[in-house]
Amino acid sequence: MTRKSRPSIASQLRKTKAALLAVCLTLAGILLIMANGWLSAIDLGAWNWLHVLPLGELGGTLFGAGLLGTLFEYSMRKEQAEVVSEQFDEAIRKHVPTIRDSVLEAFDIKPEDLKRVANPELLDRLAENSMALRLGDEQFAREIYRDIRDQAVRAAERWHDVEVRIRLSSALERSTTGTPLFDVTVEVEYTTIPSASVRRFVCTADRREYNDLLLDVPVTTPWLMTARPGMDASSKGSFELVEFTVDGTSQTIRRSARKGSQTYTVQVDSTARDGSPVRVRHVVRTSTPKWGHRLFFELPQPARNMSLNMDYTNTDIVDMRVSDTTGSARPSQVTRTPSGVTGKTVEVETRGWLMPKSGFAFTWALDAELPRDARREAA
């Protein structure tokens, strides 16, 4: 007998107890039969009523129970165990398809089922373990999941069908210092369930204040205006929230300013705070120096399906380049206005989900910056 098939101590103890009980019953039965034979031959006088007690029958019963129990234990127990094992195996084979389907369904747990039994910590561990098995790298899976969780799960809002329209045009007047500027109009439209009844747009020249305001997204939309000649973050001419609408209805805009920054506050109508999706649109007007050569648009919230149109028709820009930081497996589609057609536009379209901090950078070259031969060719 191998170590694996050797009976356990508990099994041996049960067999010993069964044998001891059988011996005790047999001995008790023999003693009662002997006592019945001895008492039947004696005149007990006042105790003759003891002859009525069925000591012989009780002794025979105990003797038979002990003897038959011993025979059953050592002759039929093994056969009975084998029969029970065969019945169990047959039941398992019969219900294998059902058990298999149940196991597979357990791996495909529905969100509502998990909600009843799981807490956020358990859900995080389940997601990390699943990604580790899928990716084959526990550290990579854990860090990737936590990054996605922090960006998406904790986001206050989710935007859908985002449409961004940016228009660059040469400013009619230069700044007070003679710096050539581009007027910039940014129109953003998206569908979401508002997370708050107030929206704030803050333009500041202080990077520390700007970083603090990022923690209040999406209630606050910060705009960093680096101190440059002819640009003042607290001036309405440098930055202005022109319009804010919810489902096409204009909302009241209040402005306040202090040195180095200005704030536009919008109190959203109560009809837009019932938990239903609404279409939000806001238009911002600002300016940027021509020699900056760069304009960057960044998403503050997770967004699904986005289109961005850059119109630079009324400028002296001859070359506009666009690059993205979307990090999506689906490449963005870039479409430009064909040569020979009036107008200069670049349209970028991205399908699927984009994480917060995803953005698009536009860089340009001016006509005056091209070499003379290239300028003549462009003309």
XYZ file of C-alpha atoms in Angstrom:
379
model
C 0.000 0.000 0.000
C 1.416 3.371 -0.994
C 1.520 6.391 1.243
C -1.229 8.026 -0.848
C -3.652 5.040 -0.547
C -2.924 4.324 3.145
C -6.051 4.822 5.312
C -6.097 7.993 7.327
C -5.939 8.069 11.117
C -9.572 9.199 11.279
C -10.650 6.225 9.139
C -8.703 3.792 11.308
C -10.206 5.367 14.421
C -13.747 4.921 13.041
C -13.078 1.245 12.315
C -11.688 0.713 15.833
C -14.719 2.372 17.426
C -17.092 0.263 15.292
C -15.281 -2.951 16.287
C -15.297 -1.971 19.972
C -19.027 -1.195 19.850
C -19.744 -4.549 18.211
C -17.739 -6.399 20.855
C -19.508 -4.529 23.666
C -22.961 -5.291 22.213
C -22.110 -8.962 21.765
C -20.733 -9.269 25.298
C -23.757 -7.458 26.758
C -26.096 -9.788 24.846
C -24.302 -12.900 26.168
C -24.420 -11.580 29.751
C -28.154 -10.851 29.504
C -28.887 -14.329 28.090
C -26.892 -15.946 30.921
C -28.656 -13.743 33.506
C -32.061 -14.728 32.112
C -31.194 -18.474 32.346
C -29.889 -18.082 35.874
C -32.902 -16.103 37.141
C -35.457 -18.510 35.590
C -34.186 -21.382 37.749
C -34.369 -19.479 41.031
C -37.405 -18.760 43.233
C -37.087 -15.070 44.010
C -40.060 -14.873 46.337
C -41.214 -11.262 46.484
C -38.907 -10.527 43.510
C -40.520 -13.082 41.189
C -41.756 -10.183 39.052
C -38.243 -10.059 37.667
C -39.048 -13.230 35.712
C -41.418 -11.106 33.606
C -38.552 -8.972 32.237
C -37.597 -10.111 28.690
C -33.919 -10.375 29.479
C -33.449 -13.257 27.052
C -35.012 -11.398 24.105
C -33.039 -8.218 24.902
C -29.842 -10.230 25.199
C -30.526 -11.993 21.908
C -31.136 -8.650 20.204
C -27.898 -7.151 21.500
C -25.961 -10.304 20.638
C -27.347 -10.323 17.099
C -26.699 -6.601 16.631
C -23.107 -6.948 17.761
C -22.434 -10.055 15.693
C -24.194 -8.812 12.544
C -22.621 -5.371 12.899
C -19.170 -6.942 12.978
C -19.919 -9.091 9.942
C -21.340 -6.101 8.045
C -18.382 -3.891 8.925
C -15.748 -6.347 7.710
C -17.554 -7.986 4.819
C -19.955 -5.473 3.242
C -18.581 -2.036 4.107
C -15.959 -2.114 1.354
C -18.508 -3.267 -1.232
C -20.962 -0.572 -0.123
C -18.272 2.098 -0.405
C -17.454 0.921 -3.915
C -21.141 1.068 -4.880
C -21.494 4.592 -3.467
C -18.339 5.670 -5.316
C -19.668 4.247 -8.597
C -22.993 6.031 -8.095
C -21.184 9.312 -7.385
C -18.979 8.945 -10.473
C -22.021 8.206 -12.610
C -23.804 11.299 -11.269
C -20.726 13.442 -11.997
C -20.469 12.134 -15.567
C -24.164 12.749 -16.091
C -24.000 16.362 -14.911
C -20.620 17.299 -16.425
C -22.185 19.565 -19.126
C -24.221 21.434 -16.538
C -21.234 21.851 -14.233
C -19.057 22.996 -17.140
C -21.591 25.626 -18.215
C -21.932 26.849 -14.631
C -18.161 27.242 -14.291
C -17.947 29.170 -17.561
C -20.820 31.411 -16.532
C -19.048 32.051 -13.215
C -16.061 33.446 -15.138
C -18.442 35.702 -17.107
C -19.851 37.441 -14.052
C -22.465 40.058 -14.749
C -21.871 43.563 -13.324
C -25.092 43.447 -11.319
C -24.001 40.167 -9.704
C -20.623 41.598 -8.737
C -22.278 44.700 -7.340
C -24.129 42.597 -4.764
C -21.085 40.765 -3.423
C -18.009 42.868 -4.222
C -16.476 46.077 -2.892
C -14.179 48.425 -4.873
C -11.023 46.824 -3.458
C -12.163 43.354 -4.512
C -13.125 44.591 -7.966
C -9.680 46.165 -8.367
C -7.978 42.891 -7.436
C -10.176 40.908 -9.829
C -9.410 43.314 -12.675
C -5.662 43.297 -11.953
C -5.532 39.511 -11.773
C -7.516 39.144 -14.999
C -5.223 41.541 -16.838
C -2.150 39.800 -15.419
C -3.368 36.462 -16.776
C -4.213 38.035 -20.127
C -0.982 40.027 -20.529
C 1.383 37.592 -18.854
C 3.057 40.347 -16.804
C 1.730 41.051 -13.317
C 3.543 44.357 -12.757
C 2.635 45.730 -16.195
C -1.016 44.710 -15.765
C -1.262 46.206 -12.277
C 0.237 49.567 -13.234
C -1.717 49.825 -16.486
C -4.988 49.072 -14.716
C -4.347 51.588 -11.944
C -3.535 54.266 -14.511
C -6.770 53.572 -16.404
C -8.737 53.466 -13.149
C -7.406 56.797 -11.936
C -8.180 58.476 -15.261
C -11.505 56.894 -16.166
C -13.179 55.377 -13.108
C -12.692 58.484 -10.993
C -13.690 60.917 -13.738
C -16.654 63.062 -12.742
C -18.089 63.143 -16.262
C -17.886 61.267 -19.533
C -18.225 63.188 -22.767
C -19.772 61.790 -25.939
C -19.640 62.956 -29.555
C -17.221 65.801 -28.897
C -17.005 68.444 -31.616
C -14.242 71.039 -31.443
C -13.990 73.932 -33.901
C -10.944 76.214 -33.748
C -10.564 79.259 -35.957
C -7.309 81.197 -36.328
C -7.356 84.630 -37.910
C -4.882 87.457 -38.082
C -5.674 90.120 -35.512
C -6.723 93.429 -37.068
C -4.650 95.322 -34.528
C -1.337 94.365 -33.054
C -0.770 94.346 -29.333
C 0.272 97.516 -27.548
C 3.893 96.365 -27.829
C 3.647 95.703 -31.551
C 3.528 91.911 -31.240
C 1.689 90.290 -34.200
C -1.147 88.140 -32.877
C -3.601 85.520 -34.019
C -7.193 85.753 -32.806
C -8.271 82.304 -31.635
C -11.900 81.185 -31.337
C -12.466 77.794 -29.708
C -15.926 76.217 -29.827
C -16.426 72.967 -27.894
C -19.647 70.937 -27.993
C -20.349 67.605 -26.287
C -23.042 65.456 -24.662
C -22.744 64.628 -20.976
C -24.548 64.322 -17.649
C -23.382 67.430 -15.724
C -21.691 66.616 -12.435
C -22.259 70.087 -10.954
C -24.556 73.056 -11.328
C -21.694 75.541 -11.766
C -19.102 75.898 -14.524
C -16.069 78.156 -14.198
C -13.556 79.255 -16.840
C -10.374 80.692 -15.376
C -7.532 82.314 -17.298
C -4.342 82.736 -15.259
C -0.678 83.479 -15.787
C 0.344 81.641 -12.607
C 1.337 78.020 -13.331
C 0.910 77.016 -9.694
C -2.658 78.335 -9.673
C -3.262 76.595 -12.985
C -2.093 73.244 -11.542
C -4.368 73.710 -8.523
C -7.327 74.464 -10.782
C -6.750 71.216 -12.694
C -7.864 69.366 -9.555
C -11.320 70.941 -9.903
C -11.984 69.666 -13.436
C -14.651 69.515 -14.902
C -16.278 72.192 -12.745
C -13.386 74.508 -13.574
C -11.811 74.827 -17.019
C -8.401 76.437 -16.537
C -6.511 78.249 -19.273
C -2.820 79.039 -18.806
C -1.711 82.228 -20.546
C 2.042 82.540 -20.243
C 3.192 86.084 -19.676
C 4.224 87.395 -23.102
C 4.451 90.871 -24.631
C 0.996 92.179 -25.417
C -0.886 89.389 -23.555
C -2.550 89.906 -20.173
C -4.347 86.985 -18.476
C -6.627 89.383 -16.617
C -7.692 91.292 -19.750
C -10.989 90.584 -21.460
C -9.282 91.293 -24.753
C -6.892 88.405 -24.164
C -9.445 85.854 -22.979
C -13.251 85.830 -22.961
C -16.008 83.257 -22.525
C -18.316 84.433 -25.292
C -21.192 81.948 -24.954
C -22.297 78.950 -22.903
C -25.408 76.963 -23.853
C -27.145 73.815 -22.594
C -29.388 72.095 -25.152
C -29.318 75.315 -27.177
C -30.367 77.557 -24.264
C -27.937 80.344 -23.387
C -26.799 80.506 -19.772
C -25.955 83.653 -17.809
C -22.222 84.405 -17.632
C -20.654 86.444 -14.793
C -17.085 87.751 -14.938
C -14.670 88.727 -12.216
C -11.033 89.765 -12.533
C -7.990 90.328 -10.374
C -4.340 90.890 -11.061
C -2.962 88.088 -13.188
C -6.232 86.185 -13.709
C -9.938 86.405 -14.523
C -12.868 84.064 -13.911
C -16.103 83.472 -15.836
C -18.849 81.718 -13.840
C -21.935 80.019 -15.293
C -24.880 78.832 -13.187
C -26.489 75.981 -15.130
C -30.295 75.923 -15.260
C -32.027 73.500 -12.897
C -33.668 71.775 -15.870
C -30.209 70.541 -16.896
C -29.515 68.973 -13.503
C -32.049 66.129 -13.452
C -29.507 63.429 -14.289
C -30.338 63.290 -18.005
C -27.750 63.761 -20.787
C -27.584 67.281 -22.184
C -25.724 68.921 -25.060
C -23.235 71.459 -23.725
C -21.570 74.089 -25.902
C -19.189 76.871 -25.006
C -17.270 79.390 -27.099
C -14.018 80.962 -25.920
C -12.156 83.795 -27.634
C -8.467 84.366 -26.929
C -5.261 85.294 -28.737
C -1.790 83.887 -29.235
C 1.375 85.405 -30.727
C 2.199 84.384 -34.260
C 5.748 83.553 -33.301
C 4.435 81.001 -30.761
C 3.997 78.536 -33.633
C 1.958 76.160 -31.489
C -1.589 75.678 -30.215
C -2.545 72.697 -28.043
C -6.022 71.383 -27.245
C -6.425 68.876 -24.382
C -9.407 66.823 -23.224
C -10.174 67.229 -19.503
C -12.524 64.213 -19.287
C -12.866 60.770 -20.926
C -14.463 61.271 -24.321
C -15.976 58.922 -26.873
C -15.766 59.890 -30.554
C -14.204 63.246 -31.232
C -13.821 65.491 -34.252
C -11.654 68.608 -34.358
C -11.651 71.183 -37.131
C -8.878 73.781 -37.421
C -9.663 76.693 -39.793
C -6.741 79.007 -40.570
C -8.054 80.527 -43.782
C -7.641 84.166 -42.709
C -3.971 83.861 -41.766
C -0.565 83.996 -43.422
C 0.142 80.402 -42.349
C 1.436 78.325 -45.262
C 2.039 75.034 -43.475
C -0.013 73.545 -40.622
C 1.014 70.302 -38.921
C -0.952 68.306 -36.353
C 0.169 65.637 -33.912
C -1.832 63.833 -31.249
C -1.214 62.365 -27.795
C -4.279 60.148 -27.791
C -2.534 56.826 -27.146
C -5.371 55.013 -28.911
C -5.010 51.811 -30.925
C -7.156 53.432 -33.610
C -5.174 56.033 -35.547
C -6.730 59.444 -35.971
C -7.902 60.395 -39.448
C -6.505 63.696 -40.694
C -8.177 65.467 -43.628
C -6.907 68.655 -45.267
C -8.522 71.056 -47.685
C -7.378 70.118 -51.205
C -5.115 72.570 -52.985
C -6.980 74.866 -55.319
C -10.009 75.030 -53.030
C -10.825 78.227 -51.179
C -10.047 77.976 -47.494
C -7.420 76.288 -45.390
C -8.617 73.704 -42.866
C -7.354 70.606 -41.093
C -9.874 68.139 -39.683
C -8.974 65.379 -37.216
C -11.430 62.592 -36.368
C -10.925 59.941 -33.706
C -13.317 57.097 -32.953
C -13.606 55.232 -29.667
C -12.675 56.356 -26.172
C -9.974 58.903 -25.405
C -8.555 59.250 -21.909
C -8.160 62.579 -20.072
C -5.015 64.502 -21.009
C -5.350 63.281 -24.599
C -4.818 66.160 -26.938
C -3.835 67.578 -30.320
C -0.963 69.957 -31.018
C -1.031 72.269 -34.035
C 2.218 73.811 -35.229
C 2.633 76.182 -38.125
C 5.044 78.001 -40.393
C 4.357 81.535 -41.625
C 4.733 82.721 -45.184
C 7.386 85.253 -44.162
C 9.462 82.470 -42.603
C 9.859 80.467 -45.800
C 12.993 80.818 -47.962
C 12.549 83.127 -50.935
C 12.405 80.300 -53.477
C 9.888 78.356 -51.415
C 7.817 81.516 -50.984
C 7.745 82.025 -54.761
C 6.748 78.374 -55.271
C 3.952 78.647 -52.715
C 2.648 81.756 -54.448
